[in-house]
mmCIF file of C-alpha atoms in Angstrom:
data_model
loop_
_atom_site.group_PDB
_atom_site.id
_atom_site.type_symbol
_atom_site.label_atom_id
_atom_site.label_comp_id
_atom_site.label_asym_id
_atom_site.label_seq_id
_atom_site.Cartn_x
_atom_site.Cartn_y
_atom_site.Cartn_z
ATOM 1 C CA UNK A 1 18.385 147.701 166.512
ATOM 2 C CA UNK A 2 17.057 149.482 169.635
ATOM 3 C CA UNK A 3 20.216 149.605 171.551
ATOM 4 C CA UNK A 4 23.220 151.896 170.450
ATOM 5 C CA UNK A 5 25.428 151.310 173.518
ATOM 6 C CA UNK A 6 28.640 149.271 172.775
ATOM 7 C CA UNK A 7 29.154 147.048 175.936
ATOM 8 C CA UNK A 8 31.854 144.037 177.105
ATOM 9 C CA UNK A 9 29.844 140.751 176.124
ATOM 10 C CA UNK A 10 29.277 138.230 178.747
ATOM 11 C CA UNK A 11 29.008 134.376 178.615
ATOM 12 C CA UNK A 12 25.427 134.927 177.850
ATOM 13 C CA UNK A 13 26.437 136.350 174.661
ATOM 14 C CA UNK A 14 28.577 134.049 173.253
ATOM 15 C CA UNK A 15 26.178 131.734 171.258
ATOM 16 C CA UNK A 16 25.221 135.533 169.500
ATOM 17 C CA UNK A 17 29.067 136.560 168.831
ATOM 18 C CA UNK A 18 29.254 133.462 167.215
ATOM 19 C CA UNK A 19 26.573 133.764 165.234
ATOM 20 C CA UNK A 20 26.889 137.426 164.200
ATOM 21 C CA UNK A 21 30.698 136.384 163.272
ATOM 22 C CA UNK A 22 29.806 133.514 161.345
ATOM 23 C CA UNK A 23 27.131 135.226 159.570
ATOM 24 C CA UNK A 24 29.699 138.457 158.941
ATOM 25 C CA UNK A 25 32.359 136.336 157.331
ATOM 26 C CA UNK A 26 30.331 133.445 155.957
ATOM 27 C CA UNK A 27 30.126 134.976 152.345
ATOM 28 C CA UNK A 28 33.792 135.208 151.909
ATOM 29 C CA UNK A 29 34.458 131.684 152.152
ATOM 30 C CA UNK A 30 33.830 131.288 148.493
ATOM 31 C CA UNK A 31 36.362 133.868 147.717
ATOM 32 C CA UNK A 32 39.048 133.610 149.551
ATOM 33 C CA UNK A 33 39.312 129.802 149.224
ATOM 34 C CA UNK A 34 39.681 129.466 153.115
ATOM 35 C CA UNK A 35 37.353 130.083 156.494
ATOM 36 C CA UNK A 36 37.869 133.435 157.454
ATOM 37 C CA UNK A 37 40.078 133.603 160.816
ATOM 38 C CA UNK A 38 37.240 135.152 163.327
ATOM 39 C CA UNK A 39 34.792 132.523 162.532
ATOM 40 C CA UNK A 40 37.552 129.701 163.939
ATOM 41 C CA UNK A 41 38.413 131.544 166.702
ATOM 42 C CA UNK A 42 36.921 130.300 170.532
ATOM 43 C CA UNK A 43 34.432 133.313 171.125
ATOM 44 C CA UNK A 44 33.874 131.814 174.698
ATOM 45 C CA UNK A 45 37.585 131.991 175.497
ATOM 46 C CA UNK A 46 37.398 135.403 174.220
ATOM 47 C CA UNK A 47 34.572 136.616 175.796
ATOM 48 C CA UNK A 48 35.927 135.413 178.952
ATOM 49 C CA UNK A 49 39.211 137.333 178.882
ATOM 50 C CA UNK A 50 37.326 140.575 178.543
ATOM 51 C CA UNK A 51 38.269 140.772 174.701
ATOM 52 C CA UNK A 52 35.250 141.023 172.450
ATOM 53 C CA UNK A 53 32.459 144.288 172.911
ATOM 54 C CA UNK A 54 29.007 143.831 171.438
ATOM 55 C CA UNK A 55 26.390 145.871 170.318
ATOM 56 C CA UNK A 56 22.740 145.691 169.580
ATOM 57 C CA UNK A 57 19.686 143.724 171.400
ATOM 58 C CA UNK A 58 20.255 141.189 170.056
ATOM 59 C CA UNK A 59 23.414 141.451 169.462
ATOM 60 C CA UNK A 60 24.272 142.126 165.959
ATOM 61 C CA UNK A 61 27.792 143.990 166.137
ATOM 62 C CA UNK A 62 30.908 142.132 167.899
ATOM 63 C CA UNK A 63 34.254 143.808 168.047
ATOM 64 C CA UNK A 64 37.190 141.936 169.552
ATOM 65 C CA UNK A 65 39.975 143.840 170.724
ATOM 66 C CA UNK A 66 43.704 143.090 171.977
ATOM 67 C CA UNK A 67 45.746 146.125 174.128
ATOM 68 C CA UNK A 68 49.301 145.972 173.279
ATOM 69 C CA UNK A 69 51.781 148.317 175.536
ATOM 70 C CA UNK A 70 52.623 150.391 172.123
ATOM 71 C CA UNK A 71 48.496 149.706 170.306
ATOM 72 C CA UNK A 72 45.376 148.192 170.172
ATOM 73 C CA UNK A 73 44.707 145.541 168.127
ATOM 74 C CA UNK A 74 41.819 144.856 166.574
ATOM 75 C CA UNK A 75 41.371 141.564 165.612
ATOM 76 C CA UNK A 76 37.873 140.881 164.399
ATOM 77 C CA UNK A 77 34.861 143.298 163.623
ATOM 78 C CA UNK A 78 31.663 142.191 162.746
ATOM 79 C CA UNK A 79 28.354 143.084 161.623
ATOM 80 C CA UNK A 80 25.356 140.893 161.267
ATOM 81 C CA UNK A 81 24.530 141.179 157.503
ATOM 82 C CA UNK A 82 20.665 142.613 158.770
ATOM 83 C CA UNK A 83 22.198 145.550 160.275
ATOM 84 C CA UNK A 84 24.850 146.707 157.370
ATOM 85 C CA UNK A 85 24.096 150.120 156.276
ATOM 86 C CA UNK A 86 22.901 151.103 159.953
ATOM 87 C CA UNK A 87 25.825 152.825 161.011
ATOM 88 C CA UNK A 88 26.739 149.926 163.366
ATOM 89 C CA UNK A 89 30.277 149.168 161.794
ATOM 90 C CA UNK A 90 31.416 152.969 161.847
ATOM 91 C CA UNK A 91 30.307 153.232 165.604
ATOM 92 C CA UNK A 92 31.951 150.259 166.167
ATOM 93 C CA UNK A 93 35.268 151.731 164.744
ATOM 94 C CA UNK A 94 34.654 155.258 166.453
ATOM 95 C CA UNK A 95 34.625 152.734 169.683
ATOM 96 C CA UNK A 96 37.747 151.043 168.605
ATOM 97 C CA UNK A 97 39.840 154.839 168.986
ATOM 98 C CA UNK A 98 37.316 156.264 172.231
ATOM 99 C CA UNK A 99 38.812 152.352 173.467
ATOM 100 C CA UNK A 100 42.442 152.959 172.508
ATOM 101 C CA UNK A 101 42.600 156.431 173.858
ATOM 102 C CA UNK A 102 41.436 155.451 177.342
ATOM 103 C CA UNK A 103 44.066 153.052 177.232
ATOM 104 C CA UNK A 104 46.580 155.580 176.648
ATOM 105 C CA UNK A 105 47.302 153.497 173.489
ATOM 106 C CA UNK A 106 48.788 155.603 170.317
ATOM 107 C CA UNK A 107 47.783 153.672 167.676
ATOM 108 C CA UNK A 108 44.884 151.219 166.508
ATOM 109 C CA UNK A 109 46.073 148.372 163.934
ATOM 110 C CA UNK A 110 44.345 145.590 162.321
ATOM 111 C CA UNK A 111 44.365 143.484 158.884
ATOM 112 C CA UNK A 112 41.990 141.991 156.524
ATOM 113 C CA UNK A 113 42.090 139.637 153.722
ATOM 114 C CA UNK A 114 43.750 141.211 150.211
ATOM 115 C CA UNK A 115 40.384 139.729 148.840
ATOM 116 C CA UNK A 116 37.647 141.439 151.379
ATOM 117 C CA UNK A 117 38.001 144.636 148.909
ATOM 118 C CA UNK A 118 35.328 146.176 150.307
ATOM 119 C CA UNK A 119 36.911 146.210 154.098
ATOM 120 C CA UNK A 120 39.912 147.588 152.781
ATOM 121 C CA UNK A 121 37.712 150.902 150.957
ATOM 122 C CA UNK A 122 36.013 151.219 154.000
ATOM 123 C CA UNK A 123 39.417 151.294 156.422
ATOM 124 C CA UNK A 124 40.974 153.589 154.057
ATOM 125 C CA UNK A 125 38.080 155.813 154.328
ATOM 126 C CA UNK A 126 38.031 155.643 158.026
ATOM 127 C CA UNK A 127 41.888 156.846 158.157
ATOM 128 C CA UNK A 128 43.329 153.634 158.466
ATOM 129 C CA UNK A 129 47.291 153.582 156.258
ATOM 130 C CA UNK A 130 48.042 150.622 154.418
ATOM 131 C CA UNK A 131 50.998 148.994 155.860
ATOM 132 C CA UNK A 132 51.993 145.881 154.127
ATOM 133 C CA UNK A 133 50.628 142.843 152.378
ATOM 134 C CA UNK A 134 51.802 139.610 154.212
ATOM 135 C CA UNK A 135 50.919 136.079 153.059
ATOM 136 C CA UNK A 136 50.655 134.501 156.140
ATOM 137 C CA UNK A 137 49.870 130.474 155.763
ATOM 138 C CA UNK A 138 46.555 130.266 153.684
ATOM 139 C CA UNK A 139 45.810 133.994 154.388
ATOM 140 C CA UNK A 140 46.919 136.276 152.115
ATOM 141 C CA UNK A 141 46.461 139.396 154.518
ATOM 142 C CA UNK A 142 46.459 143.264 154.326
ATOM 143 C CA UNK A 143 47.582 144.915 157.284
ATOM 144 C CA UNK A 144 46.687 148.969 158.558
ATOM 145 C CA UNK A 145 47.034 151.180 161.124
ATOM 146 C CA UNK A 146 45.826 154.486 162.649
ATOM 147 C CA UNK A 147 47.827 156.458 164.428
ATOM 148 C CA UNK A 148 45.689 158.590 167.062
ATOM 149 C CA UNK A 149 45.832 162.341 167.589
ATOM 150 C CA UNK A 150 47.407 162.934 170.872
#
């Protein structure tokens, strides 16, 4: 990847966050018996309320984001499986709080899946607290947040 800067996507992009989502989540299909939440969500839709930041040309790291008045929710974060172990996913999170703070926003929060094991070592690592464990429909889900220094 040639480009570090983490940017709003634009409808150009769209095909590519739906791509590096699908190709993110794909694997865990298998595992957790159901298709993963970001890859059914409408990335176009998303794009075009200003919700989802990319990174990488091409694009191979998608973030989508929701302000709240009291935090910022993070609902999907993705990383094309060719670019895992290239830092992309912890400058993506280091975005998430530089994003939140500029917002005024207190807190970050977002959940995975109680069987993505690895996401929830890398969030605890990252400062995230576990919150709860909520079965929600077909998801069984883990959810965290991070409160930010003021």
């Amino acid at each position: 990847m040639t480009d570090a800067t983490i940017r709003p996507a634009t409808p150009a992009d769209v095909p590519r966050v739906k791509a590096v989502t699908d190709a993110a989540y794909h694997h865990y299909i298998e595992r957790i018996g159901v298709v993963p939440g970001p890859m059914e969500a409408d990335h176009g839709a998303n794009v075009a309320a200003g919700l989802v930041f990319v990174t990488g040309e091409p694009v191979v790291g998608v973030l989508v984001l929701v302000a709240h008045t009291d935090h910022l929710w993070v609902d999907s974060v993705a990383v094309h499986p060719d670019a895992q172990g290239t830092g992309t996913g912890r400058r993506l999170l280091a975005f998430v709080e530089t994003h939140a703070r500029s917002l005024g926003l207190p807190e970050v929060r977002l959940l995975t899946n109680a069987k993505m094991w690895e996401n929830q070592s890398m969030y605890a690592r990252y400062g995230y607290e576990r919150v709860e464990r909520r079965v929600e429909g077909e998801y069984d889900r883990v959810h965290y947040r991070k409160r930010l220094p003021a």
